[in-house]
PDB file of C-alpha atoms in Angstrom:
ATOM      1  CA  UNK E   1     130.745 160.378 229.343  1.00 66.00           C
ATOM      2  CA  UNK E   2     129.834 157.362 231.486  1.00 66.00           C
ATOM      3  CA  UNK E   3     129.379 159.615 234.477  1.00 71.00           C
ATOM      4  CA  UNK E   4     126.960 161.842 232.573  1.00 71.00           C
ATOM      5  CA  UNK E   5     124.951 158.809 231.473  1.00 68.00           C
ATOM      6  CA  UNK E   6     124.901 157.552 235.058  1.00 68.00           C
ATOM      7  CA  UNK E   7     123.610 160.908 236.338  1.00 64.00           C
ATOM      8  CA  UNK E   8     120.952 161.005 233.621  1.00 64.00           C
ATOM      9  CA  UNK E   9     119.952 157.428 234.511  1.00 65.00           C
ATOM     10  CA  UNK E  10     119.635 158.345 238.207  1.00 68.00           C
ATOM     11  CA  UNK E  11     117.558 161.380 237.280  1.00 67.00           C
ATOM     12  CA  UNK E  12     115.231 159.321 235.111  1.00 63.00           C
ATOM     13  CA  UNK E  13     114.877 156.726 237.867  1.00 68.00           C
ATOM     14  CA  UNK E  14     114.028 159.342 240.501  1.00 68.00           C
ATOM     15  CA  UNK E  15     111.551 160.950 238.114  1.00 66.00           C
ATOM     16  CA  UNK E  16     109.910 157.601 237.519  1.00 62.00           C
ATOM     17  CA  UNK E  17     109.754 156.813 241.230  1.00 58.00           C
ATOM     18  CA  UNK E  18     108.298 160.184 242.177  1.00 61.00           C
ATOM     19  CA  UNK E  19     106.120 160.672 239.119  1.00 64.00           C
ATOM     20  CA  UNK E  20     104.180 157.473 238.798  1.00 64.00           C
ATOM     21  CA  UNK E  21     101.843 155.805 241.252  1.00 61.00           C
ATOM     22  CA  UNK E  22     103.695 152.478 240.936  1.00 64.00           C
ATOM     23  CA  UNK E  23     106.962 154.350 241.257  1.00 65.00           C
ATOM     24  CA  UNK E  24     105.750 156.147 244.383  1.00 69.00           C
ATOM     25  CA  UNK E  25     104.789 152.834 245.978  1.00 76.00           C
ATOM     26  CA  UNK E  26     108.209 151.425 245.104  1.00 73.00           C
ATOM     27  CA  UNK E  27     109.894 154.535 246.558  1.00 71.00           C
ATOM     28  CA  UNK E  28     107.929 154.246 249.812  1.00 76.00           C
ATOM     29  CA  UNK E  29     108.868 150.560 250.089  1.00 79.00           C
ATOM     30  CA  UNK E  30     112.578 151.285 249.463  1.00 78.00           C
ATOM     31  CA  UNK E  31     112.491 154.148 252.009  1.00 77.00           C
ATOM     32  CA  UNK E  32     110.929 151.860 254.631  1.00 80.00           C
ATOM     33  CA  UNK E  33     113.596 149.210 253.948  1.00 79.00           C
ATOM     34  CA  UNK E  34     116.392 151.786 254.285  1.00 75.00           C
ATOM     35  CA  UNK E  35     114.989 153.088 257.610  1.00 79.00           C
ATOM     36  CA  UNK E  36     114.587 149.551 258.950  1.00 77.00           C
ATOM     37  CA  UNK E  37     118.169 148.734 257.927  1.00 73.00           C
ATOM     38  CA  UNK E  38     119.528 151.972 259.489  1.00 74.00           C
ATOM     39  CA  UNK E  39     117.725 151.257 262.768  1.00 80.00           C
ATOM     40  CA  UNK E  40     118.814 147.597 262.835  1.00 79.00           C
ATOM     41  CA  UNK E  41     120.717 147.002 266.127  1.00 84.00           C
ATOM     42  CA  UNK E  42     123.691 145.377 264.383  1.00 82.00           C
ATOM     43  CA  UNK E  43     123.997 148.301 261.937  1.00 74.00           C
ATOM     44  CA  UNK E  44     123.649 150.817 264.794  1.00 76.00           C
ATOM     45  CA  UNK E  45     126.382 149.007 266.778  1.00 80.00           C
ATOM     46  CA  UNK E  46     128.692 148.938 263.759  1.00 79.00           C
ATOM     47  CA  UNK E  47     127.976 152.613 263.159  1.00 76.00           C
ATOM     48  CA  UNK E  48     128.895 153.477 266.751  1.00 79.00           C
ATOM     49  CA  UNK E  49     132.075 151.333 266.510  1.00 80.00           C
ATOM     50  CA  UNK E  50     133.166 153.153 263.368  1.00 76.00           C
ATOM     51  CA  UNK E  51     132.541 156.547 264.988  1.00 77.00           C
ATOM     52  CA  UNK E  52     134.539 155.525 268.057  1.00 79.00           C
ATOM     53  CA  UNK E  53     137.416 154.226 265.939  1.00 75.00           C
ATOM     54  CA  UNK E  54     137.454 157.454 263.909  1.00 73.00           C
ATOM     55  CA  UNK E  55     137.653 159.515 267.160  1.00 75.00           C
ATOM     56  CA  UNK E  56     140.564 157.385 268.382  1.00 81.00           C
ATOM     57  CA  UNK E  57     142.452 157.542 265.093  1.00 77.00           C
ATOM     58  CA  UNK E  58     141.899 161.266 264.424  1.00 73.00           C
ATOM     59  CA  UNK E  59     144.832 162.444 266.609  1.00 80.00           C
ATOM     60  CA  UNK E  60     147.127 159.828 265.082  1.00 79.00           C
ATOM     61  CA  UNK E  61     146.126 160.797 261.560  1.00 74.00           C
ATOM     62  CA  UNK E  62     146.547 164.501 262.437  1.00 75.00           C
ATOM     63  CA  UNK E  63     150.082 163.834 263.806  1.00 76.00           C
ATOM     64  CA  UNK E  64     151.054 161.920 260.702  1.00 74.00           C
ATOM     65  CA  UNK E  65     149.670 164.673 258.464  1.00 71.00           C
ATOM     66  CA  UNK E  66     151.666 167.286 260.406  1.00 72.00           C
ATOM     67  CA  UNK E  67     154.836 165.185 260.098  1.00 73.00           C
ATOM     68  CA  UNK E  68     154.273 164.769 256.364  1.00 67.00           C
ATOM     69  CA  UNK E  69     153.698 168.521 255.998  1.00 65.00           C
ATOM     70  CA  UNK E  70     156.910 169.292 257.902  1.00 71.00           C
ATOM     71  CA  UNK E  71     158.863 166.820 255.746  1.00 66.00           C
ATOM     72  CA  UNK E  72     157.324 168.149 252.567  1.00 62.00           C
ATOM     73  CA  UNK E  73     159.791 171.043 252.039  1.00 64.00           C
ATOM     74  CA  UNK E  74     162.773 168.670 252.180  1.00 66.00           C
ATOM     75  CA  UNK E  75     161.045 166.158 249.952  1.00 68.00           C
ATOM     76  CA  UNK E  76     159.966 168.932 247.595  1.00 66.00           C
ATOM     77  CA  UNK E  77     163.585 170.157 247.401  1.00 72.00           C
ATOM     78  CA  UNK E  78     164.824 166.619 246.666  1.00 76.00           C
ATOM     79  CA  UNK E  79     162.138 166.145 244.022  1.00 74.00           C
ATOM     80  CA  UNK E  80     162.966 169.551 242.521  1.00 76.00           C
ATOM     81  CA  UNK E  81     166.650 168.644 242.281  1.00 79.00           C
ATOM     82  CA  UNK E  82     165.826 165.281 240.709  1.00 83.00           C
ATOM     83  CA  UNK E  83     163.413 166.895 238.240  1.00 78.00           C
ATOM     84  CA  UNK E  84     166.006 169.539 237.316  1.00 80.00           C
ATOM     85  CA  UNK E  85     168.688 166.871 236.820  1.00 84.00           C
ATOM     86  CA  UNK E  86     166.329 164.788 234.714  1.00 84.00           C
ATOM     87  CA  UNK E  87     165.343 167.835 232.660  1.00 80.00           C
ATOM     88  CA  UNK E  88     169.019 168.684 232.076  1.00 81.00           C
ATOM     89  CA  UNK E  89     169.732 165.084 231.005  1.00 82.00           C
ATOM     90  CA  UNK E  90     166.747 165.127 228.648  1.00 80.00           C
ATOM     91  CA  UNK E  91     167.856 168.492 227.216  1.00 80.00           C
ATOM     92  CA  UNK E  92     171.410 167.216 226.686  1.00 81.00           C
ATOM     93  CA  UNK E  93     170.173 164.053 225.022  1.00 83.00           C
ATOM     94  CA  UNK E  94     167.756 166.077 222.874  1.00 83.00           C
ATOM     95  CA  UNK E  95     170.581 168.389 221.712  1.00 79.00           C
ATOM     96  CA  UNK E  96     172.817 165.391 220.958  1.00 83.00           C
ATOM     97  CA  UNK E  97     170.033 163.607 219.066  1.00 83.00           C
ATOM     98  CA  UNK E  98     169.095 166.755 217.130  1.00 79.00           C
ATOM     99  CA  UNK E  99     172.737 167.337 216.134  1.00 83.00           C
ATOM    100  CA  UNK E 100     173.104 163.678 215.121  1.00 82.00           C
ATOM    101  CA  UNK E 101     169.913 163.847 213.029  1.00 83.00           C
ATOM    102  CA  UNK E 102     171.045 167.135 211.423  1.00 79.00           C
ATOM    103  CA  UNK E 103     174.416 165.593 210.490  1.00 81.00           C
ATOM    104  CA  UNK E 104     172.769 162.517 209.021  1.00 84.00           C
ATOM    105  CA  UNK E 105     170.247 164.665 207.136  1.00 84.00           C
ATOM    106  CA  UNK E 106     173.025 166.843 205.676  1.00 81.00           C
ATOM    107  CA  UNK E 107     175.017 163.756 204.608  1.00 85.00           C
ATOM    108  CA  UNK E 108     171.938 162.213 203.030  1.00 84.00           C
ATOM    109  CA  UNK E 109     171.162 165.488 201.237  1.00 81.00           C
ATOM    110  CA  UNK E 110     174.720 165.619 199.858  1.00 84.00           C
ATOM    111  CA  UNK E 111     174.477 161.997 198.716  1.00 84.00           C
ATOM    112  CA  UNK E 112     171.140 162.668 197.016  1.00 83.00           C
ATOM    113  CA  UNK E 113     172.535 165.813 195.345  1.00 82.00           C
ATOM    114  CA  UNK E 114     175.577 163.890 194.070  1.00 83.00           C
ATOM    115  CA  UNK E 115     173.427 161.056 192.749  1.00 86.00           C
ATOM    116  CA  UNK E 116     171.026 163.522 191.147  1.00 85.00           C
ATOM    117  CA  UNK E 117     173.909 165.332 189.413  1.00 83.00           C
ATOM    118  CA  UNK E 118     175.308 162.019 188.143  1.00 87.00           C
ATOM    119  CA  UNK E 119     171.930 160.939 186.814  1.00 84.00           C
ATOM    120  CA  UNK E 120     171.388 164.368 185.224  1.00 82.00           C
ATOM    121  CA  UNK E 121     174.745 164.150 183.411  1.00 85.00           C
ATOM    122  CA  UNK E 122     173.937 160.611 182.245  1.00 85.00           C
ATOM    123  CA  UNK E 123     170.506 161.725 181.013  1.00 85.00           C
ATOM    124  CA  UNK E 124     172.016 164.742 179.220  1.00 84.00           C
ATOM    125  CA  UNK E 125     174.625 162.527 177.512  1.00 86.00           C
ATOM    126  CA  UNK E 126     171.986 159.992 176.493  1.00 86.00           C
ATOM    127  CA  UNK E 127     169.749 162.784 175.199  1.00 87.00           C
ATOM    128  CA  UNK E 128     172.583 164.336 173.173  1.00 87.00           C
ATOM    129  CA  UNK E 129     173.504 160.944 171.687  1.00 90.00           C
ATOM    130  CA  UNK E 130     169.866 160.253 170.839  1.00 87.00           C
ATOM    131  CA  UNK E 131     169.504 163.708 169.265  1.00 86.00           C
ATOM    132  CA  UNK E 132     172.579 163.127 167.059  1.00 89.00           C
ATOM    133  CA  UNK E 133     171.252 159.695 166.042  1.00 89.00           C
ATOM    134  CA  UNK E 134     167.824 161.167 165.224  1.00 88.00           C
ATOM    135  CA  UNK E 135     169.428 163.992 163.217  1.00 86.00           C
ATOM    136  CA  UNK E 136     171.560 161.498 161.225  1.00 89.00           C
ATOM    137  CA  UNK E 137     168.534 159.301 160.547  1.00 92.00           C
ATOM    138  CA  UNK E 138     166.519 162.373 159.502  1.00 90.00           C
ATOM    139  CA  UNK E 139     169.246 163.485 157.059  1.00 90.00           C
ATOM    140  CA  UNK E 140     169.524 159.956 155.591  1.00 92.00           C
ATOM    141  CA  UNK E 141     165.757 159.677 155.270  1.00 91.00           C
ATOM    142  CA  UNK E 142     165.523 163.124 153.660  1.00 87.00           C
ATOM    143  CA  UNK E 143     168.243 162.181 151.119  1.00 91.00           C
ATOM    144  CA  UNK E 144     166.482 158.880 150.362  1.00 89.00           C
ATOM    145  CA  UNK E 145     163.159 160.703 149.895  1.00 89.00           C
ATOM    146  CA  UNK E 146     164.818 163.351 147.679  1.00 87.00           C
ATOM    147  CA  UNK E 147     166.474 160.665 145.520  1.00 92.00           C
ATOM    148  CA  UNK E 148     163.208 158.741 145.164  1.00 91.00           C
ATOM    149  CA  UNK E 149     161.324 161.949 144.376  1.00 87.00           C
ATOM    150  CA  UNK E 150     163.975 162.822 141.762  1.00 89.00           C
ATOM    151  CA  UNK E 151     163.751 159.282 140.272  1.00 89.00           C
ATOM    152  CA  UNK E 152     159.949 159.521 140.143  1.00 88.00           C
ATOM    153  CA  UNK E 153     160.119 162.994 138.597  1.00 86.00           C
ATOM    154  CA  UNK E 154     162.641 161.784 135.977  1.00 90.00           C
ATOM    155  CA  UNK E 155     160.489 158.749 135.213  1.00 88.00           C
ATOM    156  CA  UNK E 156     157.370 160.934 134.927  1.00 88.00           C
ATOM    157  CA  UNK E 157     159.241 163.366 132.679  1.00 88.00           C
ATOM    158  CA  UNK E 158     160.371 160.538 130.410  1.00 90.00           C
ATOM    159  CA  UNK E 159     156.855 159.071 130.324  1.00 88.00           C
ATOM    160  CA  UNK E 160     155.452 162.517 129.606  1.00 84.00           C
ATOM    161  CA  UNK E 161     157.900 163.061 126.756  1.00 88.00           C
ATOM    162  CA  UNK E 162     157.126 159.595 125.379  1.00 89.00           C
ATOM    163  CA  UNK E 163     153.413 160.324 125.673  1.00 85.00           C
ATOM    164  CA  UNK E 164     153.865 163.657 123.869  1.00 85.00           C
ATOM    165  CA  UNK E 165     155.909 161.993 121.129  1.00 86.00           C
ATOM    166  CA  UNK E 166     153.299 159.262 120.793  1.00 88.00           C
ATOM    167  CA  UNK E 167     150.504 161.824 120.731  1.00 85.00           C
ATOM    168  CA  UNK E 168     152.288 163.933 118.129  1.00 86.00           C
ATOM    169  CA  UNK E 169     153.001 160.863 116.014  1.00 89.00           C
ATOM    170  CA  UNK E 170     149.453 159.594 116.368  1.00 87.00           C
ATOM    171  CA  UNK E 171     148.071 163.024 115.576  1.00 84.00           C
ATOM    172  CA  UNK E 172     150.349 163.269 112.554  1.00 85.00           C
ATOM    173  CA  UNK E 173     149.246 159.857 111.304  1.00 87.00           C
ATOM    174  CA  UNK E 174     145.623 160.741 111.882  1.00 83.00           C
ATOM    175  CA  UNK E 175     146.100 163.974 109.955  1.00 84.00           C
ATOM    176  CA  UNK E 176     147.740 162.088 107.121  1.00 85.00           C
ATOM    177  CA  UNK E 177     144.896 159.617 106.985  1.00 84.00           C
ATOM    178  CA  UNK E 178     142.356 162.393 107.068  1.00 79.00           C
ATOM    179  CA  UNK E 179     144.123 164.208 104.299  1.00 80.00           C
ATOM    180  CA  UNK E 180     144.346 161.012 102.302  1.00 78.00           C
ATOM    181  CA  UNK E 181     140.609 160.595 102.615  1.00 74.00           C
ATOM    182  CA  UNK E 182     140.031 164.211 101.592  1.00 69.00           C
ATOM    183  CA  UNK E 183     142.433 163.848  98.635  1.00 68.00           C
ATOM    184  CA  UNK E 184     140.657 160.685  97.551  1.00 65.00           C
ATOM    185  CA  UNK E 185     137.386 162.488  97.617  1.00 63.00           C
ATOM    186  CA  UNK E 186     138.833 165.348  95.614  1.00 62.00           C
ATOM    187  CA  UNK E 187     140.143 163.011  92.975  1.00 64.00           C
ATOM    188  CA  UNK E 188     136.855 161.469  92.413  1.00 60.00           C
TER     189      UNK E 188
END
């Protein structure tokens, strides 16, 4: 990402330098400075020294590269053996670790299953006990309600009978009084 931004920045800079009058002047000045620096006697001497050194070192570098290339098959074989040994060790350790994890997972699963079964039995026992208690309380409450309803019904029956007796008596007395008044009127 940084490289792309750098390339875009260079492109924008070159466009500015070549596209604007002020940019063109700046480009010409920078070009003149670069040419003057390149033609500077000290830079030219250093350049020639570097070229000479590179020519001297080229055969040495080539010999070393050839020696490294010749040694490469032996080194590659050694590296291959080491990589294979390391891969085998990693595979063995992976198998051991996987087996160890599988054993621990199975043990944990058994423990969880045992605990779950124990809790389920305890919950079932508690539920059964609670159900019996609720049933007993329901029966007792139903009996109490039935007794109270019977008492209320008996009381209402007695009150009703008393009210009927009172009404009959009152009606009889009222009839008697009415007949007495009618008889008194007849006698007169």
